[in-house]
Coordinates of C-alpha atoms in Angstrom, one line a residue:
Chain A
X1 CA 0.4 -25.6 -37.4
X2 CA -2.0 -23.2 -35.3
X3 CA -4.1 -20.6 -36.7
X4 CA -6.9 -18.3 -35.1
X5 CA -10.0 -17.2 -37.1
X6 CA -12.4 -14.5 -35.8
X7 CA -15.6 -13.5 -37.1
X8 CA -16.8 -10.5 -38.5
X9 CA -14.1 -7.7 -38.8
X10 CA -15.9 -5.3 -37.5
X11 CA -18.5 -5.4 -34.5
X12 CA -20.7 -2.6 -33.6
X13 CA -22.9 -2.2 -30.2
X14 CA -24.7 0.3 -28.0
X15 CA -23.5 1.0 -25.0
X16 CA -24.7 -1.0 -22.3
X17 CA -24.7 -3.6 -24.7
X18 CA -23.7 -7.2 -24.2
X19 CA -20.3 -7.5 -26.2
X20 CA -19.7 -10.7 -27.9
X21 CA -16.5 -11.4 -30.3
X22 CA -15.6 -14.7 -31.8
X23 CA -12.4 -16.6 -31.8
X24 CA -11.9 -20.3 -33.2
X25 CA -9.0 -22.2 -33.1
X26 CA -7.2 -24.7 -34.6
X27 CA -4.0 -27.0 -32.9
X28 CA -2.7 -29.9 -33.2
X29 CA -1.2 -29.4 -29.0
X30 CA -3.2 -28.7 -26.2
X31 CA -3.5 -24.7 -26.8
X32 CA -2.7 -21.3 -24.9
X33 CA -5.2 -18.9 -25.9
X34 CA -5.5 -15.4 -25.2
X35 CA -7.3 -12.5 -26.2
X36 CA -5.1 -8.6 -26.8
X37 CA -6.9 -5.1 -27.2
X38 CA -5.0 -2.1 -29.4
X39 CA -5.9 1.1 -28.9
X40 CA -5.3 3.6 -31.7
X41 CA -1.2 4.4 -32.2
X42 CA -0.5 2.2 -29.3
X43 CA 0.9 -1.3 -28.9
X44 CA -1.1 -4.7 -27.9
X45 CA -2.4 -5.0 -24.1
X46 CA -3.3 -8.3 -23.0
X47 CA -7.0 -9.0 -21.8
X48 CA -6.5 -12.2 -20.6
X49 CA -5.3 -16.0 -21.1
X50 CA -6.4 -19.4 -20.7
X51 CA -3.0 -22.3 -19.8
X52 CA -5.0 -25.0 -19.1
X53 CA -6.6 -24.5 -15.8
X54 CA -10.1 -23.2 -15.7
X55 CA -12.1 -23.0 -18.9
X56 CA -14.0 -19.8 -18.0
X57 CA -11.4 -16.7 -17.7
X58 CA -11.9 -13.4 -16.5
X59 CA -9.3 -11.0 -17.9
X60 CA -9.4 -6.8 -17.1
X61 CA -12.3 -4.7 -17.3
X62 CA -15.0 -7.1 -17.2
X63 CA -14.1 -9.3 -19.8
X64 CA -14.6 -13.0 -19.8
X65 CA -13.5 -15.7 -22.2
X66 CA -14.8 -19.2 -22.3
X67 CA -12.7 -22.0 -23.7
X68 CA -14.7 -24.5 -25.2
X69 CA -12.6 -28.0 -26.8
X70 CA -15.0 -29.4 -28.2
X71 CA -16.1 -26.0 -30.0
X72 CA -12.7 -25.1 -30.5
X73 CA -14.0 -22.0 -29.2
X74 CA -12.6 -18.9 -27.3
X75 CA -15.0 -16.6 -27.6
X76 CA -14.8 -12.7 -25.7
X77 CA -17.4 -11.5 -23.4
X78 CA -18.7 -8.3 -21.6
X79 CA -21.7 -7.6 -20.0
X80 CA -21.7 -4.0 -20.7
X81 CA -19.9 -2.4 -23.5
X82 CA -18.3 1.0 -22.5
X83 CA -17.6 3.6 -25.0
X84 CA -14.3 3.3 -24.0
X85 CA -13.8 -0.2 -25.1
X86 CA -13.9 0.6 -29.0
X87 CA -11.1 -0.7 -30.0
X88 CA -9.1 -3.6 -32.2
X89 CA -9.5 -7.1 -30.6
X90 CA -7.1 -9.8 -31.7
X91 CA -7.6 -13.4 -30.3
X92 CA -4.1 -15.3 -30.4
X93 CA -2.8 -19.2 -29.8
X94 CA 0.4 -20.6 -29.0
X95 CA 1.9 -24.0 -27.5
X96 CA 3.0 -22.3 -24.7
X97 CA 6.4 -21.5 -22.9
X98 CA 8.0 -18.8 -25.0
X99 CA 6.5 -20.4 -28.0
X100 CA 5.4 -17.7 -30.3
X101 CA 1.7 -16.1 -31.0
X102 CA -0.3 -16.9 -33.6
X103 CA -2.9 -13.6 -34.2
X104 CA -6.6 -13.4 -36.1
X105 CA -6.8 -10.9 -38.4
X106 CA -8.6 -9.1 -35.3
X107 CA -12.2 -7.4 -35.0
X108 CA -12.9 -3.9 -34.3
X109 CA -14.9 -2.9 -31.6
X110 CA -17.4 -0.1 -32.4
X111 CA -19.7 2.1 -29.3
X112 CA -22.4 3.6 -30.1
X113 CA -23.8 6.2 -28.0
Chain B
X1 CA 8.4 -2.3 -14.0
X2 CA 8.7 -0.4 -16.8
X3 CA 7.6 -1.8 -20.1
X4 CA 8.9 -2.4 -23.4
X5 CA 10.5 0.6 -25.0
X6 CA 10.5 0.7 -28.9
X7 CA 11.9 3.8 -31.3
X8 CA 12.0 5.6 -33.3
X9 CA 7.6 5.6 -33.0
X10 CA 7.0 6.7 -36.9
X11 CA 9.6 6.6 -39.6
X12 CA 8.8 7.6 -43.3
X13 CA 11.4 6.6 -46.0
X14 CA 11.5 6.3 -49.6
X15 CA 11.7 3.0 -51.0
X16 CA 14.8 1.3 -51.7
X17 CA 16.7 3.5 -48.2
X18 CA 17.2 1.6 -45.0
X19 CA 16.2 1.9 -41.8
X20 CA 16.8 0.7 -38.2
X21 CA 14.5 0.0 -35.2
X22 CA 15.2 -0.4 -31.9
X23 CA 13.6 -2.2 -28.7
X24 CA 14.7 -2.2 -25.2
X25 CA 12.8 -5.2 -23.7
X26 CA 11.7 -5.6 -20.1
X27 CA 14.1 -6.2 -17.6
X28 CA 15.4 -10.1 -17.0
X29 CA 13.4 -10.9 -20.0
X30 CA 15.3 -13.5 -22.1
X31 CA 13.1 -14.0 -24.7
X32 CA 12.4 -11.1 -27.6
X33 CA 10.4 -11.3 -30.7
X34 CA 9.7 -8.9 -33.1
X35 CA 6.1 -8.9 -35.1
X36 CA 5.3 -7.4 -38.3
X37 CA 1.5 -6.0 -38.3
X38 CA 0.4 -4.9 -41.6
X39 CA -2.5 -2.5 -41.7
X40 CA -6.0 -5.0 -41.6
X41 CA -4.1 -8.1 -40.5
X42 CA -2.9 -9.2 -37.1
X43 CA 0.8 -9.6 -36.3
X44 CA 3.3 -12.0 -37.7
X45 CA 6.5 -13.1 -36.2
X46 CA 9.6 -11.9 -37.7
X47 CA 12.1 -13.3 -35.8
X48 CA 12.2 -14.6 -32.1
X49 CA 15.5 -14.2 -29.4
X50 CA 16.5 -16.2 -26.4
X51 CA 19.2 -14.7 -25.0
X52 CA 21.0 -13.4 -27.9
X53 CA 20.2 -16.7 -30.0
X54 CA 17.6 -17.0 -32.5
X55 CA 15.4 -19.2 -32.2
X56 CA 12.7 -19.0 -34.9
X57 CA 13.4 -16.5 -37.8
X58 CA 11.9 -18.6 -41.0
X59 CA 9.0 -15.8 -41.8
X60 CA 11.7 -13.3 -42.0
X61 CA 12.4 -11.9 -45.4
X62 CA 16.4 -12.0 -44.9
X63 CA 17.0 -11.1 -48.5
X64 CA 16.4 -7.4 -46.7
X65 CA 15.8 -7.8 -42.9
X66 CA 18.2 -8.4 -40.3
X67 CA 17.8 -8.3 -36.4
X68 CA 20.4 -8.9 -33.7
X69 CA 20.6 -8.7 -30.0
X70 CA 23.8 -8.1 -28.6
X71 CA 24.2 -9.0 -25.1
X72 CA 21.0 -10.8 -24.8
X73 CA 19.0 -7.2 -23.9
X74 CA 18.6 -4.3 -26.3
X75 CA 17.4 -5.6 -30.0
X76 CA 17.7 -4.0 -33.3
X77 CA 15.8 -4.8 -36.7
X78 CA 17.1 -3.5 -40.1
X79 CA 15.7 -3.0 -43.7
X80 CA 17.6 -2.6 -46.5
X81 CA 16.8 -2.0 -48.8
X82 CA 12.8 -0.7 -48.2
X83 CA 10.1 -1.6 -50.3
X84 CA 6.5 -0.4 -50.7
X85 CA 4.8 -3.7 -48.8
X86 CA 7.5 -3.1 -46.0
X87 CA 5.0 -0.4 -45.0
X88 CA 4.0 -1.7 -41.1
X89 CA 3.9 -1.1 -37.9
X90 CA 6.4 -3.4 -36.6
X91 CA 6.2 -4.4 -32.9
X92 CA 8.9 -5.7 -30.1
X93 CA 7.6 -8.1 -27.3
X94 CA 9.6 -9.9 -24.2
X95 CA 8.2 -12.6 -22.8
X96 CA 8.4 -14.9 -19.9
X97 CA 6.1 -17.8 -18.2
X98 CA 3.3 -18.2 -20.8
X99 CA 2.7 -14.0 -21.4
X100 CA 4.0 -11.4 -24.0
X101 CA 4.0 -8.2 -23.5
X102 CA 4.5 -5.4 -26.5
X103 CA 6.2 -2.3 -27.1
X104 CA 3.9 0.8 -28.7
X105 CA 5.4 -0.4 -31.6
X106 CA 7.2 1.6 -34.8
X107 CA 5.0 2.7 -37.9
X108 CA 7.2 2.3 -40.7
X109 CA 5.9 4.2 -44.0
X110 CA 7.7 3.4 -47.2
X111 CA 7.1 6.3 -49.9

């Protein structure tokens, strides 16, 4: 069975600030992994994936994600946080295909001025 | 291409009534699943179509949920009857090659 932890519910930075949240995984396949945003009232965008092919991904809006095997790591990156990124984060896994996504419980993404 | 299209977006009932959602997926998508995404947690398959088969609908509760897809394009998930820890927002995604992508999703309160 897959399942997603990420740490820390709740994640606050300044703006300008280097935004890091944590995702760890666990599968018994060769994972897809891929990171979502939510915006209040409004359904789940995707930020980017990794399928296998290079371990560092760049997604929309300056994220990054690195996937790390032997960390079982997937962690979310961005160089400069925008007050306009606070938001709910969910990191998800699946074996791929049309197989379906296994969500964390998600961390929210606060902005300080 | 237009996206996912979910309704009604916010429904209040009382417990114990039923209700109906709807999703219109994205066109020449064959695969539809609907997540449940209680408030704190992320979301949890309900049920997942290909075509108008299921394929995967073990986490659904279907002592009181049902979902069908007639023609293999628009979807429809039912409750009845309601109960308090129905409460939700409950999300429709189509997928193909390796993504998902999700309807605004339906807030369901149950009174």
């Amino acid at each position: 069975a897959q399942s997603v932890t990420q740490l820390g519910s709740h994640v606050s930075v300044s703006e300008g600030a280097l935004v890091l949240l944590r995702c760890n995984y666990s599968s018994s396949v060769p994972p897809y992994l891929f990171w979502y945003v939510q915006y209040p009232n409004q359904g789940l965008q995707l930020l980017l994936k990794y399928t296998s092919a290079a371990t560092l991904v760049k997604g929309i809006n300056d994220f990054e994600a690195e996937f790390k095997k032997s960390e079982t790591s997937f962690h979310l990156t961005k160089p400069s946080a925008h007050m306009s990124d606070a938001a709910e984060y969910f990191c998800a896994v699946s074996e791929g295909g049309n197989t379906p996504l296994v969500f964390g419980k998600g961390t929210r993404l606060s902005v300080i001025a | 291409e237009a996206g996912v299209a979910q309704s009604p977006r916010y429904k209040i009932i009382e417990k114990r009534q039923s209700v109906a959602f709807w999703c219109n997926p994205i066109s020449g998508h064959a695969t539809l699943y609907w997540y449940q995404q209680i408030l704190g947690q992320g979301p949890k398959l309900l049920i997942q179509f290909q075509n108008n088969g299921v394929v995967d609908d073990s986490q659904l509760p279907k002592d009181r949920f049902s979902a069908e897809r007639l023609k293999g394009v628009d979807s429809t998930l039912k409750i009845q009857p309601a109960k308090l820890e129905d409460s939700a927002v409950y999300l429709c995604a189509s997928g193909r090659a390796n993504e998902q992508y999700f309807g605004p999703g339906t807030r369901l309160t149950v009174t």
